[in-house]
PDB file of C-alpha atoms in Angstrom:
ATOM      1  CA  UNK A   1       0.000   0.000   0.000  1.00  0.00           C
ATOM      2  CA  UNK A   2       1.264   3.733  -0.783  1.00  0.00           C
ATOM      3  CA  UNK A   3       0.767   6.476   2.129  1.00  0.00           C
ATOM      4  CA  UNK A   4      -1.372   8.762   0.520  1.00  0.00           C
ATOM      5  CA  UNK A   5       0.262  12.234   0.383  1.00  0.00           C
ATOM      6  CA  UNK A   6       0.633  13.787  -2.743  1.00  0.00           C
ATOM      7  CA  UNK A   7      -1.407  15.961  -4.479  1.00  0.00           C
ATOM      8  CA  UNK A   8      -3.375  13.596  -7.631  1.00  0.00           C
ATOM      9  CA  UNK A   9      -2.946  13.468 -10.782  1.00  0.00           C
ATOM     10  CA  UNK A  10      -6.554  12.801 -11.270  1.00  0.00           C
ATOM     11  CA  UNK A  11      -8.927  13.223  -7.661  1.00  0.00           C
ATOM     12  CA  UNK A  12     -10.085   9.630  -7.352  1.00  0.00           C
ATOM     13  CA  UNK A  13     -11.717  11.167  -4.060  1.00  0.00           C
ATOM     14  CA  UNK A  14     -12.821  14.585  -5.597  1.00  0.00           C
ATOM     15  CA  UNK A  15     -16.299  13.378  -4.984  1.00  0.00           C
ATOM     16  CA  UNK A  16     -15.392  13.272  -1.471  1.00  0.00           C
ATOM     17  CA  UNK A  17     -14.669  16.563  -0.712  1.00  0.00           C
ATOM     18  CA  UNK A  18     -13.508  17.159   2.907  1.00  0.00           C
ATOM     19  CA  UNK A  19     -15.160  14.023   4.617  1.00  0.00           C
ATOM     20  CA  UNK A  20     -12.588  11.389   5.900  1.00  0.00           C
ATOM     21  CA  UNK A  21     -13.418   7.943   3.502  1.00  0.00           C
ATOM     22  CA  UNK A  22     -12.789   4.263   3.208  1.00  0.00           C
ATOM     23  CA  UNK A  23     -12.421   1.749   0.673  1.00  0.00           C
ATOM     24  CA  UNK A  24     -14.339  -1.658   0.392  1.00  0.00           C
ATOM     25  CA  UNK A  25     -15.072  -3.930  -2.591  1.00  0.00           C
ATOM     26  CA  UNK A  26     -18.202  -3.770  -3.515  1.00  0.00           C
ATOM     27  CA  UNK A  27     -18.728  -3.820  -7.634  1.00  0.00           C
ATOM     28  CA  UNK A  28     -16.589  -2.281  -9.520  1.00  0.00           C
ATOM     29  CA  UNK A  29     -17.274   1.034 -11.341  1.00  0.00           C
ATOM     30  CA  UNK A  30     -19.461   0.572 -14.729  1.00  0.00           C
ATOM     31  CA  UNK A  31     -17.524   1.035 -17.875  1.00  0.00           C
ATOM     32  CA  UNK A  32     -20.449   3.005 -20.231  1.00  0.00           C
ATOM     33  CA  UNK A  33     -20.761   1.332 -23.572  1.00  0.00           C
ATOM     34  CA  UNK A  34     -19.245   3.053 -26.822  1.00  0.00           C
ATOM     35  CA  UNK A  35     -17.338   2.601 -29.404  1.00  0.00           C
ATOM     36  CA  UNK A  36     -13.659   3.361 -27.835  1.00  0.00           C
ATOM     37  CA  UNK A  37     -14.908   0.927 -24.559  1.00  0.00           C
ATOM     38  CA  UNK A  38     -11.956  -0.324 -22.818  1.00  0.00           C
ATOM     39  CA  UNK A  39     -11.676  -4.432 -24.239  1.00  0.00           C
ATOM     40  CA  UNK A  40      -8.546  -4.909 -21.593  1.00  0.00           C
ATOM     41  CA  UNK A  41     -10.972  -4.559 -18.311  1.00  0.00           C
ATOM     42  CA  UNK A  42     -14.529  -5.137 -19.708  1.00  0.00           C
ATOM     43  CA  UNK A  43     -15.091  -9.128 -19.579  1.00  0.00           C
ATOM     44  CA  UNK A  44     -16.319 -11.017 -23.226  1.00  0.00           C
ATOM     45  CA  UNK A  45     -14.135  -8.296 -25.319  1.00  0.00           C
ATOM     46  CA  UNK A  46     -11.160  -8.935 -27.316  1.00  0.00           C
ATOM     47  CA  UNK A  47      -8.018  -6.895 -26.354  1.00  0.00           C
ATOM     48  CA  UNK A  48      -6.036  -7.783 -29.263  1.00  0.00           C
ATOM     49  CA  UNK A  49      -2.451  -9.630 -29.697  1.00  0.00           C
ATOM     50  CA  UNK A  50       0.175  -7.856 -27.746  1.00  0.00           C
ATOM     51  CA  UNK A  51       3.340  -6.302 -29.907  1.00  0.00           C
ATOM     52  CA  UNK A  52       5.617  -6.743 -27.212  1.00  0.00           C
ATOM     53  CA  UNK A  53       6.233  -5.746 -23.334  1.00  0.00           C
ATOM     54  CA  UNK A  54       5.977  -2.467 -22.810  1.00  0.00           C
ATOM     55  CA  UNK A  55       5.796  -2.879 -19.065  1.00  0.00           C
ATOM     56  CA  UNK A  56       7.374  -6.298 -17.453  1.00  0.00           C
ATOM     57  CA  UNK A  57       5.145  -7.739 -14.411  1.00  0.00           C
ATOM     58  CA  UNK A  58       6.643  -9.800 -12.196  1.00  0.00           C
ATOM     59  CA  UNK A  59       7.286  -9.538  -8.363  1.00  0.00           C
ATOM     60  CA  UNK A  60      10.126  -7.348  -7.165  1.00  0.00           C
ATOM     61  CA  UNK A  61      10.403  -5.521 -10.589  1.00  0.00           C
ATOM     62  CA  UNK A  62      11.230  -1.822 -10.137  1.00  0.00           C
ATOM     63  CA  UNK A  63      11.405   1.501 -11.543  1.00  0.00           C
ATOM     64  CA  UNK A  64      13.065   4.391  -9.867  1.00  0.00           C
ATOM     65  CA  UNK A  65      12.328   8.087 -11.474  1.00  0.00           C
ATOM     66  CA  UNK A  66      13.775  11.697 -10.549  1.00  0.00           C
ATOM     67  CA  UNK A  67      12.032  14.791 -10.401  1.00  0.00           C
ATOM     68  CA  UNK A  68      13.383  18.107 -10.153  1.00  0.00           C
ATOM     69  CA  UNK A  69      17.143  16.114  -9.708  1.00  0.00           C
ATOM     70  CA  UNK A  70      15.538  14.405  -6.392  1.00  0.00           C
ATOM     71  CA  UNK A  71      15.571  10.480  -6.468  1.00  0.00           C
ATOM     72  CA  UNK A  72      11.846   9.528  -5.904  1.00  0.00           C
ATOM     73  CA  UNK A  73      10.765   5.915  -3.822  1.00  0.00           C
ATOM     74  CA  UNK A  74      10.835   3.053  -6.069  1.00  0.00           C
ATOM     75  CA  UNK A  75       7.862   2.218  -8.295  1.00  0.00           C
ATOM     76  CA  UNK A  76       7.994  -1.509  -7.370  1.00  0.00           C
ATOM     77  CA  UNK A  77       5.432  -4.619  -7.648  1.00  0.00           C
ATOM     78  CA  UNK A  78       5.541  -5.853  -4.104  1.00  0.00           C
ATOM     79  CA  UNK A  79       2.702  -8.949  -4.622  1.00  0.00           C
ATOM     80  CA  UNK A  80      -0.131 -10.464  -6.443  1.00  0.00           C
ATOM     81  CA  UNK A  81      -3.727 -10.657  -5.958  1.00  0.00           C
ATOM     82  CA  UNK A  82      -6.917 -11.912  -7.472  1.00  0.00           C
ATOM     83  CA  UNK A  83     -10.160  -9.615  -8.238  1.00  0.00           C
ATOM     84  CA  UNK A  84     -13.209 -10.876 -10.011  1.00  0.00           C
ATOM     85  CA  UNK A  85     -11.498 -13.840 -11.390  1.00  0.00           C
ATOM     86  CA  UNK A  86      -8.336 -11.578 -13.026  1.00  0.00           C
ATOM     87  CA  UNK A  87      -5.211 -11.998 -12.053  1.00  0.00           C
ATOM     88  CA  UNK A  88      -3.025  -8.547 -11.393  1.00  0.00           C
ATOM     89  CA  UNK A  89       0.259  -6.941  -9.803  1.00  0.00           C
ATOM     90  CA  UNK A  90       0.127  -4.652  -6.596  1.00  0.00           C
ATOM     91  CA  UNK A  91       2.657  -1.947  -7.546  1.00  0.00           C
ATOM     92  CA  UNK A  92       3.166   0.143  -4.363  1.00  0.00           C
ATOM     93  CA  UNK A  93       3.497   3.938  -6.756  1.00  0.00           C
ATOM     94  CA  UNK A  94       2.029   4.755  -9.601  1.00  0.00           C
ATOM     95  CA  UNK A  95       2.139   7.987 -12.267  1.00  0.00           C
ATOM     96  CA  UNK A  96      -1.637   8.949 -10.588  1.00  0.00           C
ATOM     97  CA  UNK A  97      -1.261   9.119  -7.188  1.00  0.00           C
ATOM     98  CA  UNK A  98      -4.312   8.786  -4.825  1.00  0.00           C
ATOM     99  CA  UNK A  99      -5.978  11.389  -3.242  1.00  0.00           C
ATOM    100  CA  UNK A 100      -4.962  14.651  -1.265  1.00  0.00           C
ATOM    101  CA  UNK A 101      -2.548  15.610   1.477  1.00  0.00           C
ATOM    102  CA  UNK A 102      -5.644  16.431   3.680  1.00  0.00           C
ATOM    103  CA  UNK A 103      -6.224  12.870   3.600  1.00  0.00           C
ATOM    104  CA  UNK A 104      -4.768  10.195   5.649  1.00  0.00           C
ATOM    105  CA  UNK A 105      -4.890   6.679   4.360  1.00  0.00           C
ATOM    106  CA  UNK A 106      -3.623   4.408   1.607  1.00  0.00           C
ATOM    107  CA  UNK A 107      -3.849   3.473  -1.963  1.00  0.00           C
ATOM    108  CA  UNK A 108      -3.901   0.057  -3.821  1.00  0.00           C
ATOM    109  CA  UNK A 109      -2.879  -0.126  -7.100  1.00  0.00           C
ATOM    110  CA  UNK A 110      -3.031  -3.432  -9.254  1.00  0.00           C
ATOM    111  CA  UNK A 111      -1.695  -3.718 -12.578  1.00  0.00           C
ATOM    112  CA  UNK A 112      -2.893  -5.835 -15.412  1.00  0.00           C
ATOM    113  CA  UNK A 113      -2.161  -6.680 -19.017  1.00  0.00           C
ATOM    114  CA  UNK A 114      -4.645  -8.839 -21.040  1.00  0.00           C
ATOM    115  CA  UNK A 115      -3.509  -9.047 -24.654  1.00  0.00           C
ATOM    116  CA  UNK A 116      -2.017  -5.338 -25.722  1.00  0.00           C
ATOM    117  CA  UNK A 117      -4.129  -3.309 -22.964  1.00  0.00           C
ATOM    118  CA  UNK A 118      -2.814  -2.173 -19.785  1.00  0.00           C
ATOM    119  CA  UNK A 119      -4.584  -1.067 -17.234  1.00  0.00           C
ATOM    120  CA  UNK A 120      -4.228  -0.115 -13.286  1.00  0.00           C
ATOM    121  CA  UNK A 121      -7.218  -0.579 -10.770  1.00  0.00           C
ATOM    122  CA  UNK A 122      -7.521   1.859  -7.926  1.00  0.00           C
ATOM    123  CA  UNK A 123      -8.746   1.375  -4.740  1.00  0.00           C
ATOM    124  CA  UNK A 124      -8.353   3.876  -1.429  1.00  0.00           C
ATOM    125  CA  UNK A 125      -8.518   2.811   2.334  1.00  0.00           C
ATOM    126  CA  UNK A 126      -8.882   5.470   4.623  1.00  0.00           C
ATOM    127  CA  UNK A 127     -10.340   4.608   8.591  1.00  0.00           C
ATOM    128  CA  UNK A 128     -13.205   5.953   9.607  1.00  0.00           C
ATOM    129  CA  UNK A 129     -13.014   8.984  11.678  1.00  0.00           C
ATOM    130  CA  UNK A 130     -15.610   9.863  14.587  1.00  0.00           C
ATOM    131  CA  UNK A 131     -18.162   7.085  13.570  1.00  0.00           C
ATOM    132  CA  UNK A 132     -18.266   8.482   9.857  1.00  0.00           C
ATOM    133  CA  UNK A 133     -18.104   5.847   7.376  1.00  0.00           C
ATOM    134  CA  UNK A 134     -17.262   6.859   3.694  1.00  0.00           C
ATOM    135  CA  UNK A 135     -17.421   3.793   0.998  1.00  0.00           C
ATOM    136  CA  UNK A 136     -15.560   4.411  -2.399  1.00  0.00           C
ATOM    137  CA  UNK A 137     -16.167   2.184  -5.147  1.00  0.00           C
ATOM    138  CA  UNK A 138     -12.605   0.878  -6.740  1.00  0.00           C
ATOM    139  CA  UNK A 139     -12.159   1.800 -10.293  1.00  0.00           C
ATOM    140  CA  UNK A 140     -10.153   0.547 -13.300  1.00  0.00           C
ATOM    141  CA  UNK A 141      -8.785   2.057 -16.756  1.00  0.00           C
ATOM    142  CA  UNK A 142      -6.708   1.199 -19.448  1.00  0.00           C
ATOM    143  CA  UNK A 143      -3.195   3.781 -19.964  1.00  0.00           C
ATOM    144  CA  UNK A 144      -1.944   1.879 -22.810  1.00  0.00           C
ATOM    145  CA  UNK A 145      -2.722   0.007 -25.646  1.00  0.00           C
ATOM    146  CA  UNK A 146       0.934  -1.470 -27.224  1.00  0.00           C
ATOM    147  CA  UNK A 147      -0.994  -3.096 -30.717  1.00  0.00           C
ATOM    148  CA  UNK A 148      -2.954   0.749 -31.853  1.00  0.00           C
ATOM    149  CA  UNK A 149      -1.346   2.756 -34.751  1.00  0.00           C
ATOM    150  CA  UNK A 150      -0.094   6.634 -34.103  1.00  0.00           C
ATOM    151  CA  UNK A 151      -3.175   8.318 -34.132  1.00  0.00           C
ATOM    152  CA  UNK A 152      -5.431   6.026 -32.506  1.00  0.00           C
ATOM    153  CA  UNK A 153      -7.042   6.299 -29.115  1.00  0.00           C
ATOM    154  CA  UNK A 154      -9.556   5.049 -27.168  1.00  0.00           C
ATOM    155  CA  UNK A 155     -12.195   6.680 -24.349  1.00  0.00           C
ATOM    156  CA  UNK A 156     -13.612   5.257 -21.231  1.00  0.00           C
ATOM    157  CA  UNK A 157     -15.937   6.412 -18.870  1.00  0.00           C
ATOM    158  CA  UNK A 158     -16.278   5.570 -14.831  1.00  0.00           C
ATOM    159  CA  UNK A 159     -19.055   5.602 -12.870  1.00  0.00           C
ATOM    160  CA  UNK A 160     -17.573   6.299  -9.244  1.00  0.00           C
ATOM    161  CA  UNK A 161     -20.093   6.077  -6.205  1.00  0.00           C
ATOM    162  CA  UNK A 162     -19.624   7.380  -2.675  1.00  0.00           C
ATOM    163  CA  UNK A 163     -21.803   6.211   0.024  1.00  0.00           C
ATOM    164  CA  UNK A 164     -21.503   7.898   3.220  1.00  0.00           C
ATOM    165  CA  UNK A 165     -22.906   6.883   6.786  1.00  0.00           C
ATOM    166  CA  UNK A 166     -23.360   8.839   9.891  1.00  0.00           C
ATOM    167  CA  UNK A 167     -24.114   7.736  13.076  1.00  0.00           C
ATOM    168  CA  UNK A 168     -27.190   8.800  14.463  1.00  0.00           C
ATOM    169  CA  UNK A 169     -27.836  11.175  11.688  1.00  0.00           C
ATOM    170  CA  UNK A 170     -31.469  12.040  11.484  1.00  0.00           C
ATOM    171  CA  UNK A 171     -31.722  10.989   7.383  1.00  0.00           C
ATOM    172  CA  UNK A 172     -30.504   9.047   5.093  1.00  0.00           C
ATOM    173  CA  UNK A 173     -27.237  10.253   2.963  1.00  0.00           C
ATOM    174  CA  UNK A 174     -27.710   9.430  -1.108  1.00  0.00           C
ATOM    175  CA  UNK A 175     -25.288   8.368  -2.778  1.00  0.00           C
ATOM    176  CA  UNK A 176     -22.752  10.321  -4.809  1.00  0.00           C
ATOM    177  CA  UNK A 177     -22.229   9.579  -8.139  1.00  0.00           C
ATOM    178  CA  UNK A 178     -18.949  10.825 -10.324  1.00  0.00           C
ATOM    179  CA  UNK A 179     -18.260  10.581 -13.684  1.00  0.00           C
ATOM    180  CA  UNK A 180     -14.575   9.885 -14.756  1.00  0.00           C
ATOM    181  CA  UNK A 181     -13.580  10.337 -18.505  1.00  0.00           C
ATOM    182  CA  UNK A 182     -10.358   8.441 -19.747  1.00  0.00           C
ATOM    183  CA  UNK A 183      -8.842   9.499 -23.500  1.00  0.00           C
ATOM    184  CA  UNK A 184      -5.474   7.524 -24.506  1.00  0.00           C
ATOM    185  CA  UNK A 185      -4.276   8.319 -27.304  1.00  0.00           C
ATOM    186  CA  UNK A 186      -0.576   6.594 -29.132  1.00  0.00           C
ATOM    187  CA  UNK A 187       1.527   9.370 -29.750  1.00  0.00           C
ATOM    188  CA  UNK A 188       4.171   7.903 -31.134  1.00  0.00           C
ATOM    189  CA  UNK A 189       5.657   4.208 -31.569  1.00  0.00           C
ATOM    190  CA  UNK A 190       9.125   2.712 -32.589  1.00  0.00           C
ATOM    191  CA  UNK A 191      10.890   5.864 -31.507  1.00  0.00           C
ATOM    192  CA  UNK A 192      13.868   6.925 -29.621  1.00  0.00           C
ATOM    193  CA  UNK A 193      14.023   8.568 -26.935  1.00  0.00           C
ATOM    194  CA  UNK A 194      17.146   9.274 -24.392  1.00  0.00           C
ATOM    195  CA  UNK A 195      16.506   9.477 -20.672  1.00  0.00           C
ATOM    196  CA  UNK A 196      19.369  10.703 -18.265  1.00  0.00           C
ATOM    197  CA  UNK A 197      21.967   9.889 -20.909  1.00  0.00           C
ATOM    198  CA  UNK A 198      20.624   6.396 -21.391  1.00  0.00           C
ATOM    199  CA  UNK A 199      19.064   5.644 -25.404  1.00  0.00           C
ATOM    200  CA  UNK A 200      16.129   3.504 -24.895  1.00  0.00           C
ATOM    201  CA  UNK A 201      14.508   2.369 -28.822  1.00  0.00           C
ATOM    202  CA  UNK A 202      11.310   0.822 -29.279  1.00  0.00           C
ATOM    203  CA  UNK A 203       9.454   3.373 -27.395  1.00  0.00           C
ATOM    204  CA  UNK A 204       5.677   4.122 -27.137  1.00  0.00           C
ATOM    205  CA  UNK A 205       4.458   7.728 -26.339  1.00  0.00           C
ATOM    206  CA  UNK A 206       0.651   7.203 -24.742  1.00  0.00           C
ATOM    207  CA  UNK A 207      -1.416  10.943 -23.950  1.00  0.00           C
ATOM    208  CA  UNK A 208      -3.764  10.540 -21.564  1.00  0.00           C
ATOM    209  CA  UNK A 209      -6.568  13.190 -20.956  1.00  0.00           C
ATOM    210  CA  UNK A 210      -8.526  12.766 -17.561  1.00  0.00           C
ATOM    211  CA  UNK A 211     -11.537  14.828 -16.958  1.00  0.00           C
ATOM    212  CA  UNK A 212     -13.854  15.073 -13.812  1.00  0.00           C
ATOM    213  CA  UNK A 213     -17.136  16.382 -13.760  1.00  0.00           C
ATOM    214  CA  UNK A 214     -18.375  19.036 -11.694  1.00  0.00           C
ATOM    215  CA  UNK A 215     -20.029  17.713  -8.477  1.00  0.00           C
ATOM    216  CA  UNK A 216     -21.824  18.914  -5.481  1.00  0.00           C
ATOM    217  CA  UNK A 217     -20.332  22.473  -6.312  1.00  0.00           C
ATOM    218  CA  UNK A 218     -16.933  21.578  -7.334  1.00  0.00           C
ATOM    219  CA  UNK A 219     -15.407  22.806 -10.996  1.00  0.00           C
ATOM    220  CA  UNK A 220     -14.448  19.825 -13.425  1.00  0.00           C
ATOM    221  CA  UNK A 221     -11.347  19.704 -13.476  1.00  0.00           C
ATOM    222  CA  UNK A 222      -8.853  17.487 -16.696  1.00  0.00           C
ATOM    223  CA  UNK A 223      -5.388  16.478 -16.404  1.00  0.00           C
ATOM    224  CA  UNK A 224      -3.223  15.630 -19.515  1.00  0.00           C
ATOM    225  CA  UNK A 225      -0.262  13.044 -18.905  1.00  0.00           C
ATOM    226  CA  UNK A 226       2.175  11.844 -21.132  1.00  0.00           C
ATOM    227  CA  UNK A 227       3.939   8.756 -20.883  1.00  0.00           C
ATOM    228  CA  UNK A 228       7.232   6.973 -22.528  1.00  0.00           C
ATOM    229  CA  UNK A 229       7.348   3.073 -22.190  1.00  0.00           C
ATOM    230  CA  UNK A 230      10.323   1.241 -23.767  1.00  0.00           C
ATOM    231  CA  UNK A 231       9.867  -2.579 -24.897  1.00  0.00           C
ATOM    232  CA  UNK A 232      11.346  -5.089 -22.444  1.00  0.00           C
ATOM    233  CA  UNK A 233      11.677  -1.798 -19.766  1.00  0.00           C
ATOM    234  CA  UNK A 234       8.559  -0.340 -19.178  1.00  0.00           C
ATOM    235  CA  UNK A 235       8.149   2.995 -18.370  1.00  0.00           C
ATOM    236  CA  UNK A 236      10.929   5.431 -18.702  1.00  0.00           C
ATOM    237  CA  UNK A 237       9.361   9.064 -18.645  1.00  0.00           C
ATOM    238  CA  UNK A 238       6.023  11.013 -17.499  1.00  0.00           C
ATOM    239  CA  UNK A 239       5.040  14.221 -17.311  1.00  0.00           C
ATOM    240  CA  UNK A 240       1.829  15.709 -16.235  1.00  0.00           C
ATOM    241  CA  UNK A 241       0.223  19.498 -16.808  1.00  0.00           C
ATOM    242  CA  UNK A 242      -2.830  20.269 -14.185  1.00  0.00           C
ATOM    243  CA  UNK A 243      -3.694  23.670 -14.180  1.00  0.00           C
ATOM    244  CA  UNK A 244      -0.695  25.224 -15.710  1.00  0.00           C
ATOM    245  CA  UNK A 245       1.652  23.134 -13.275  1.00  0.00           C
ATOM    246  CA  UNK A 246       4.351  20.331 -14.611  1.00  0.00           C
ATOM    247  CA  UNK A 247       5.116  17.669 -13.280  1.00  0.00           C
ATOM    248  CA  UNK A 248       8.170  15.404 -15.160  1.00  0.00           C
ATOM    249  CA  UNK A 249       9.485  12.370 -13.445  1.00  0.00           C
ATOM    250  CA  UNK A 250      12.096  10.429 -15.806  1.00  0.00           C
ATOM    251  CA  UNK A 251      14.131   7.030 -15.015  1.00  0.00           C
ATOM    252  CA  UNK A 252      16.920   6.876 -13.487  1.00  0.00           C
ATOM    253  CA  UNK A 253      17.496   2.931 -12.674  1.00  0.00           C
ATOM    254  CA  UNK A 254      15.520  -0.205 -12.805  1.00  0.00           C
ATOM    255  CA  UNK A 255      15.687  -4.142 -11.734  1.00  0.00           C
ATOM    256  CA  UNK A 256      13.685  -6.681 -13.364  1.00  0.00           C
ATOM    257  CA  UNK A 257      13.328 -10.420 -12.889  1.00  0.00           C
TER     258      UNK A 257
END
């Protein structure tokens, strides 16, 4: 589990606002129907045949990026676990970290790669505070897609639900529904790209636009990342651009097993 203290890429808890939440597994959030629907998480679809590994899963594999010349904690897969009859790998950071530094708790992030989709599932656990109980419903989304041309993309859409209870409270509390939008698109593939004076070749560039919808008063807010993943690596640069602020994180070393 990752300590939850960075400001998010995306606001997996924006729904939330300033109550104090935690994570169960109930269903997981419903992936609306369309023509760019995400094949690599929604059961009966075909993902395609993979063109390689563009991000090697096994247990102790790690990743270590710099930002702003500081050496950042590993990106490592510490485990394995099952959900809903899919296998995946815990990985202990990821590019979209959970939640808000006003919020205490931790994340779980699983990876998975069926055919030539990748995708990460997101869960948060936070304890309840005072009695309040806040219930998050997990949520999964593909970030890349190694067997689309340049050009091509893909769009998914969350439903996340919030269900708070407070002791005692005189009424019942609905539900809170958010809507999550996920746009990949493949920048670029079979290209070069040199990362802290290392050449790494058979790279895939993958933009991914994030959008929240305005809820209970709250703007919508998008985030645009970009991300570099090397065959037989996995990934070697991000950066990320949320309301006119950067954020670049490239590799510095890796292990893999």
């Amino acid at each position: 589990m990752k300590k939850i203290k960075n400001l998010s890429v995306f606001m997996i808890l924006f729904s939330v606002l300033t109550f104090v939440s935690c994570e169960t597994e109930p269903v997981d959030p419903v992936l609306s129907g369309g023509e760019g629907e995400n094949p690599g998480t929604n059961p009966g679809t075909n993902p395609g045949t993979s063109e390689g590994d563009y991000w090697p899963m096994a247990i102790n594999n790690q990743w270590v990026f710099s930002e702003d010349g500081e050496t950042l904690d590993p990106m490592k897969i510490t485990g394995t676990e099952n959900v809903g009859g899919n296998s995946y790998f815990k990985i202990d950071q990821f590019f979209t970290n959970a939640g808000t530094s006003e919020l205490t708790g931790s994340a779980v992030m699983l990876l998975r790669k069926n055919g030539g989709d990748y995708s990460v599932r997101v869960s948060v656990n936070i304890p309840d505070q005072e009695g309040v109980s806040i219930t998050v419903t997990p949520f999964e989304f593909s970030f890349l897609k190694d067997n689309l041309a340049t050009g091509e993309s893909w769009t998914q859409t969350v439903t996340q639900t919030t269900t708070t209870v407070i002791p005692d409270f005189p009424m019942e509390i609905p539900p809170v529904n958010l809507t999550l939008k996920f746009t990949g698109t493949i920048v670029e593939k079979n290209a070069t790209a040199q990362i802290n004076g290392v050449t790494y070749t058979d790279v895939i560039k993958v933009k991914l636009l994030q959008q929240v919808d305005a809820t209970m008063g709250a703007p919508a807010t998008s985030v645009v990342t970009n991300i570099w993943f090397s065959k037989n690596v996995g990934p070697i640069k991000s950066v990320s651009v949320e309301d006119g602020f950067e954020n670049n994180q490239e590799l510095k070393s890796y292990i893999l097993n």
